[in-house]
Amino acid sequence: MAEQAAEPLSFQGLILTLHDYWSRQGCVILQPYDMRVGAGTFHPATTLRSLGPDPWNCAYVQPSRRPTDGRYGENPNRLQHYYQYQVIMKPSPPDLQALYLGSLAAIGIDPLLHDIRFVEDDWESPTLGAWGLGWEVWCDGMEVTQFTYFQQMGGFDCKPVAGELTYGLERLAMYIQGVDSVYDLRFNNAVGDRPAVSYGDVFLANEQQMSKWNFEVADTDSLLRGFEAAEAECQRSIAAGVPLAAYDQAIEASHLFNLLQARGVISVQERANYIGRVRDLAKGSCAAWMQVNGWAE
Amino acid sequence: MSADFLLELRCEEIPARMQAKASDDLARLFTEQLAQAGLKAERITSYVTPRRLALIAHGLPLQTQAVSEEFKGPRTSAPEQALEGFLRKTGLTKDQLEDRDGVWFAVVEKPGRATTDVLAQAIPAIIRAFPWPKSMRWGAASETTESLRWVRPLQGIVALLGEELVGIEVEGVTSGYATVGHRFHHPGIITIGSAADYVEKLRAAHVIVDQEERKAIIESRAKALAADAGYELIEDAGLVAENAGLTEWPVPLLGHFDPAFLEVPPEVIQLTLRINQKYFVLRSTDGKLAPAFICTANIEAKDGGAAIVAGNGKVLAARLSDARFFWEQDKKTKLADHAKKLSRITFHEKLGTVADKVERVAKLARWLVEGGVIEWQNITEAEKAGRLVKADLVTEMVGEFPELQGLMGGYYARAEGLPDAVADAIRDHYKPVGQGDDVPTAPVTVAVSLADKLDTLLEFFSIDEIPTGSKDPFALRRAAIGVLSLLIKNNIRLPLLKIFDPAYVIRVSAQSKNFSNDDFKPLEIYDGDEVVFDDDASHYNVYKNGKLIARLAVEKTNAVRRAEEILRGRNHKPYKLLDFFADRLKVQQKEAGVRHDLIDAVFALGGEDDLVRLLARVRALQAFVETPDGANLLAGYKRAANILKKEGYDAPTSRHPGLEPGSRSFTDEGSGMPDQVRHDGAEAAYLSEPAESTLSVALDAAEPRAAAAIEAEDFEGAMSALATLRVPIDSFFESVIVNDPDPAKRAARLALLQRVRVAVHKVADFSRIGG
């Protein structure tokens, strides 16, 4: 263990603890996917690997970008860039709830001191053509994790079903450390004369500048061209039988669409149309992935 | 011999909203399955918690009844093949049959079955067929889509008849004596002996299986906590049930929030607490909201709940500061400026934006006041309110809490100093939402509410989005009921066809800035009229049957083009819409005890599009047909109508003859009758009998009286005019034979009956009246 559980974990301590915990449950610990995505679910280790019959257990941190959530670093709870901790287990093990609760214990949450609850929350991603049933997990009234049994991905039935856990790391860390602003989070602990660094030290400037870029600066024409280009490249790659490459372009198109929305250039009517286009790319990539693996029916 | 049967189906957390129905479904399916085997329990108790569905069937017989069934076979003299077939069917041999008077009989004894066997078959069937609103697959078994579906993964089954285990296996889940207690207080396995110790063993393991007991604990504890803090609990049965569905061991806890948040409208705070956090809301002694909340934990916390209250308080503070931010942010922009953003919201794919709708609503609301339909001294207020009613849809607060639409608009309107009449209209214009909701009476509110609903109905009917069966995605039935309630409650005289006239759609759709009351004059275009449109540089022209009937200074926008389509459409939609209202009216009035056949009887006359007048007429009619005069007149009418029908006289045709009720309704009726036998010409041809003359005289007197009374909307008067016909009609039928061999007499008598029918139809189409 990297740190003592007696004092609240630092932000990186939280990640290290979860890595350690899920590693011990037999998960492959992956590194973040190197593309801009809106959520950990977009990582091909979740989207594509949740398809098909092969067992797959993994965990990773995924930096996630939601341009419209940017608040120029002025809101203590909202960020356009944040971290999700993602666990995917296929087939879903019979004791997945118990494993999850074990992870909460590992990061120092005592379920006889704090009120842990599984509250109905079904998940649906229109852009991924995916849905599942599950809960949001509450800790003292705060949602700390999304817990989902995937039923479909890319329009295909999940056979078998994968269990997905998505922890909101900043929120969980704020809770554990008892701070009111995300920027006050202790990122690490001081060691000797090397000082502790706060989340604000690391990310405040990023939030300020990226919010400005997302909302004001980003060139919409080149974003639009980028969207078209990614769409075309995705379709070409599907045709060429390289679904992993195609899926990268689907992710790219999805993020560019999010940026276009943040720039306010997509009308309500167009929005549904764009979502449909991204979904076609994601579904097409998934279909091609099923095809090359010989899982298509 | 009987025993109690315990069934527990344990799974991961069942959504709170599904638990009550699931519990009922389990009891129902169980009862049905057992009934099929001829078994019945003395009574069934069912329990549900987030993690288990349970049922105890008390006094279940251990065996089903043995039955002896007797089958009649072929005659003993019948061919061998017939006997063989019978033996195959019954599974017996020839020496087991009985010969009764030359006919083979088979007696098959079916022994009673052990109830455990019945249960072992029934329970898996119940599980497989369970009607969850949403269900899922899970785990290794889900490699096929045929695997078991349950609301969340099914984890265990306890099935005990008396103390005996009923062996059940469903997709790898096998029954046993073991279950689990509270997830955190009692993590281990507990063993159940029988139905008798189930509830108490679980209670010892921190699980209260009875949902009613959990509800009672939450309610009484929350009340006590509130009282201890000097507040009063705002009762909320739905929230009690929801919290009971989220806990196995409910522990209500009271916390506080910063009173500064109370500057936000109370509805916002209540929603934040209730919907987002499932907290109870409290009231101070002054009746206002208290700066406190009650959450319901699922544990007896080690520290007495201090950490839980602190954590929940923090989450709530973050949510309330979001709400306060929205409130302050929204107030910085005037509603009129918010409203501009409505052009970005699609109302319906084919019907333009919400801004387009708002424009129409504003104009129609203004016209309702200006045209005197609704009395209010300030003509512009309705229009102004109309333009602002939907503005709150683009505010941050309504984005967060859609259920606050209207209400927030009212708050923002008041905050920017708009007149109370306007603010109230914005706040209440969605009302009434369904039957039983408050019906607005403030004139500006009524104008805007009516305009909004009428516009919705007109627009969706114009694109043929008409509710069918259970499909009513745009809640048009509710809108129509809302219109009816507003008209009736406020006694508003609104000829609906005038509003439904397509010309109205054209003019309002045209978005012309300057419009006048004349813009709403109907064009009176009906089925069969040939309509031509053209537009020159400055005007839009409408020709009916080759004649220019309107020259409008409007541009030919898309909306106008759509209105053209409506006019060109083969089905004349205003009438469809009027029929739709008639149906809604019948439903709505049913509760008030108004007979739907009488509504039909008045609607069938056509021309009546003023629902207040229509209802007055229906009420008078209902009072009349319930008197002896009315009942006898109805009988006489029916007799006359039957004779006429037999003789090939068509019933008066009366189908939406025009916009002006009364003007065209009666003059042409009876057109099915040959001209030469109309009453004036025919009477002289022979000497009529006294009863004929009496009836004729009575008709001469009653017809104008009824017509005048209807004109004056004195429907009781019209009914009493009809009542004078009762005695003459009765005596006519007593003393006169219609089917006389003399063709002239016959024709004259038929003509007289036709006059009776026409006279009665001036008041209502009696052929539609039942009984």
CSV table of N, CA and C in Angstrom, one decimal, chain A residues 225-269:
chain,number,residue,atom,x,y,z
A,225,ARG,N,-14.8,21.1,-40.1
A,225,ARG,CA,-14.0,20.4,-41.1
A,225,ARG,C,-13.5,19.1,-40.4
A,226,GLY,N,-13.0,19.3,-39.2
A,226,GLY,CA,-12.4,18.2,-38.4
A,226,GLY,C,-13.5,17.1,-38.3
A,227,PHE,N,-14.7,17.5,-38.0
A,227,PHE,CA,-15.8,16.5,-37.8
A,227,PHE,C,-16.0,15.7,-39.1
A,228,GLU,N,-16.1,16.5,-40.2
A,228,GLU,CA,-16.3,15.8,-41.5
A,228,GLU,C,-15.2,14.9,-41.8
A,229,ALA,N,-14.0,15.3,-41.5
A,229,ALA,CA,-12.8,14.5,-41.8
A,229,ALA,C,-12.8,13.2,-41.0
A,230,ALA,N,-13.1,13.4,-39.7
A,230,ALA,CA,-13.1,12.2,-38.9
A,230,ALA,C,-14.2,11.2,-39.3
A,231,GLU,N,-15.3,11.8,-39.7
A,231,GLU,CA,-16.4,11.0,-40.1
A,231,GLU,C,-16.0,10.1,-41.4
A,232,ALA,N,-15.4,10.9,-42.3
A,232,ALA,CA,-15.0,10.2,-43.6
A,232,ALA,C,-14.0,9.1,-43.3
A,233,GLU,N,-13.0,9.5,-42.4
A,233,GLU,CA,-11.9,8.6,-42.1
A,233,GLU,C,-12.4,7.3,-41.4
A,234,CYS,N,-13.4,7.5,-40.5
A,234,CYS,CA,-14.0,6.4,-39.8
A,234,CYS,C,-14.6,5.5,-40.8
A,235,GLN,N,-15.4,6.0,-41.7
A,235,GLN,CA,-16.1,5.2,-42.7
A,235,GLN,C,-15.1,4.4,-43.6
A,236,ARG,N,-14.0,5.1,-44.0
A,236,ARG,CA,-13.0,4.5,-44.8
A,236,ARG,C,-12.4,3.3,-44.0
A,237,SER,N,-12.1,3.6,-42.8
A,237,SER,CA,-11.4,2.5,-42.0
A,237,SER,C,-12.3,1.3,-41.7
A,238,ILE,N,-13.6,1.6,-41.5
A,238,ILE,CA,-14.6,0.5,-41.4
A,238,ILE,C,-14.5,-0.4,-42.7
A,239,ALA,N,-14.5,0.3,-43.8
A,239,ALA,CA,-14.5,-0.4,-45.1
A,239,ALA,C,-13.2,-1.2,-45.2
A,240,ALA,N,-12.1,-0.6,-44.7
A,240,ALA,CA,-10.8,-1.3,-44.8
A,240,ALA,C,-10.6,-2.4,-43.8
A,241,GLY,N,-11.6,-2.6,-42.9
A,241,GLY,CA,-11.5,-3.7,-42.0
A,241,GLY,C,-10.6,-3.5,-40.8
A,242,VAL,N,-10.4,-2.2,-40.5
A,242,VAL,CA,-9.6,-1.9,-39.3
A,242,VAL,C,-10.4,-1.1,-38.2
A,243,PRO,N,-11.3,-1.9,-37.6
A,243,PRO,CA,-12.3,-1.2,-36.7
A,243,PRO,C,-11.6,-0.4,-35.5
A,244,LEU,N,-10.5,-0.9,-35.0
A,244,LEU,CA,-9.9,-0.1,-33.9
A,244,LEU,C,-9.5,1.3,-34.4
A,245,ALA,N,-9.0,1.4,-35.6
A,245,ALA,CA,-8.7,2.7,-36.1
A,245,ALA,C,-9.9,3.5,-36.4
A,246,ALA,N,-11.0,2.8,-36.9
A,246,ALA,CA,-12.2,3.5,-37.2
A,246,ALA,C,-12.8,4.0,-35.9
A,247,TYR,N,-12.7,3.2,-34.8
A,247,TYR,CA,-13.3,3.7,-33.6
A,247,TYR,C,-12.6,4.9,-33.0
A,248,ASP,N,-11.3,5.0,-33.2
A,248,ASP,CA,-10.6,6.3,-32.9
A,248,ASP,C,-11.2,7.5,-33.5
A,249,GLN,N,-11.6,7.3,-34.8
A,249,GLN,CA,-12.1,8.4,-35.5
A,249,GLN,C,-13.6,8.7,-35.0
A,250,ALA,N,-14.3,7.7,-34.6
A,250,ALA,CA,-15.6,7.9,-34.0
A,250,ALA,C,-15.5,8.7,-32.7
A,251,ILE,N,-14.5,8.4,-31.9
A,251,ILE,CA,-14.2,9.2,-30.7
A,251,ILE,C,-13.9,10.6,-31.0
A,252,GLU,N,-13.0,10.8,-32.0
A,252,GLU,CA,-12.6,12.1,-32.4
A,252,GLU,C,-13.9,12.9,-32.8
A,253,ALA,N,-14.7,12.3,-33.7
A,253,ALA,CA,-15.9,13.0,-34.1
A,253,ALA,C,-16.8,13.4,-32.9
A,254,SER,N,-16.9,12.5,-32.0
A,254,SER,CA,-17.8,12.7,-30.8
A,254,SER,C,-17.3,13.9,-30.0
A,255,HIS,N,-15.9,14.0,-29.9
A,255,HIS,CA,-15.4,15.1,-29.1
A,255,HIS,C,-15.5,16.4,-29.9
A,256,LEU,N,-15.3,16.4,-31.2
A,256,LEU,CA,-15.5,17.6,-31.9
A,256,LEU,C,-16.9,18.1,-31.9
A,257,PHE,N,-17.8,17.2,-31.9
A,257,PHE,CA,-19.2,17.6,-31.8
A,257,PHE,C,-19.5,18.3,-30.4
A,258,ASN,N,-18.9,17.7,-29.3
A,258,ASN,CA,-19.0,18.3,-28.0
A,258,ASN,C,-18.5,19.8,-28.0
A,259,LEU,N,-17.3,19.9,-28.7
A,259,LEU,CA,-16.7,21.3,-28.8
A,259,LEU,C,-17.6,22.2,-29.6
A,260,LEU,N,-18.2,21.7,-30.7
A,260,LEU,CA,-19.1,22.6,-31.5
A,260,LEU,C,-20.3,23.0,-30.7
A,261,GLN,N,-20.8,22.1,-29.8
A,261,GLN,CA,-21.9,22.4,-28.9
A,261,GLN,C,-21.5,23.5,-28.0
A,262,ALA,N,-20.3,23.4,-27.4
A,262,ALA,CA,-19.8,24.4,-26.4
A,262,ALA,C,-19.7,25.7,-27.1
A,263,ARG,N,-19.4,25.7,-28.4
A,263,ARG,CA,-19.2,27.0,-29.1
A,263,ARG,C,-20.6,27.5,-29.5
A,264,GLY,N,-21.6,26.8,-29.2
A,264,GLY,CA,-23.0,27.3,-29.5
A,264,GLY,C,-23.4,27.4,-30.9
A,265,VAL,N,-22.7,26.6,-31.8
A,265,VAL,CA,-23.1,26.7,-33.2
A,265,VAL,C,-24.0,25.6,-33.7
A,266,ILE,N,-24.4,24.7,-32.8
A,266,ILE,CA,-25.3,23.7,-33.2
A,266,ILE,C,-26.7,23.9,-32.7
A,267,SER,N,-27.6,24.1,-33.6
A,267,SER,CA,-29.0,24.4,-33.2
A,267,SER,C,-29.6,23.1,-32.6
A,268,VAL,N,-30.7,23.3,-31.9
A,268,VAL,CA,-31.4,22.2,-31.3
A,268,VAL,C,-31.8,21.1,-32.4
A,269,GLN,N,-32.2,21.6,-33.5
A,269,GLN,CA,-32.6,20.7,-34.6
A,269,GLN,C,-31.4,19.9,-35.1
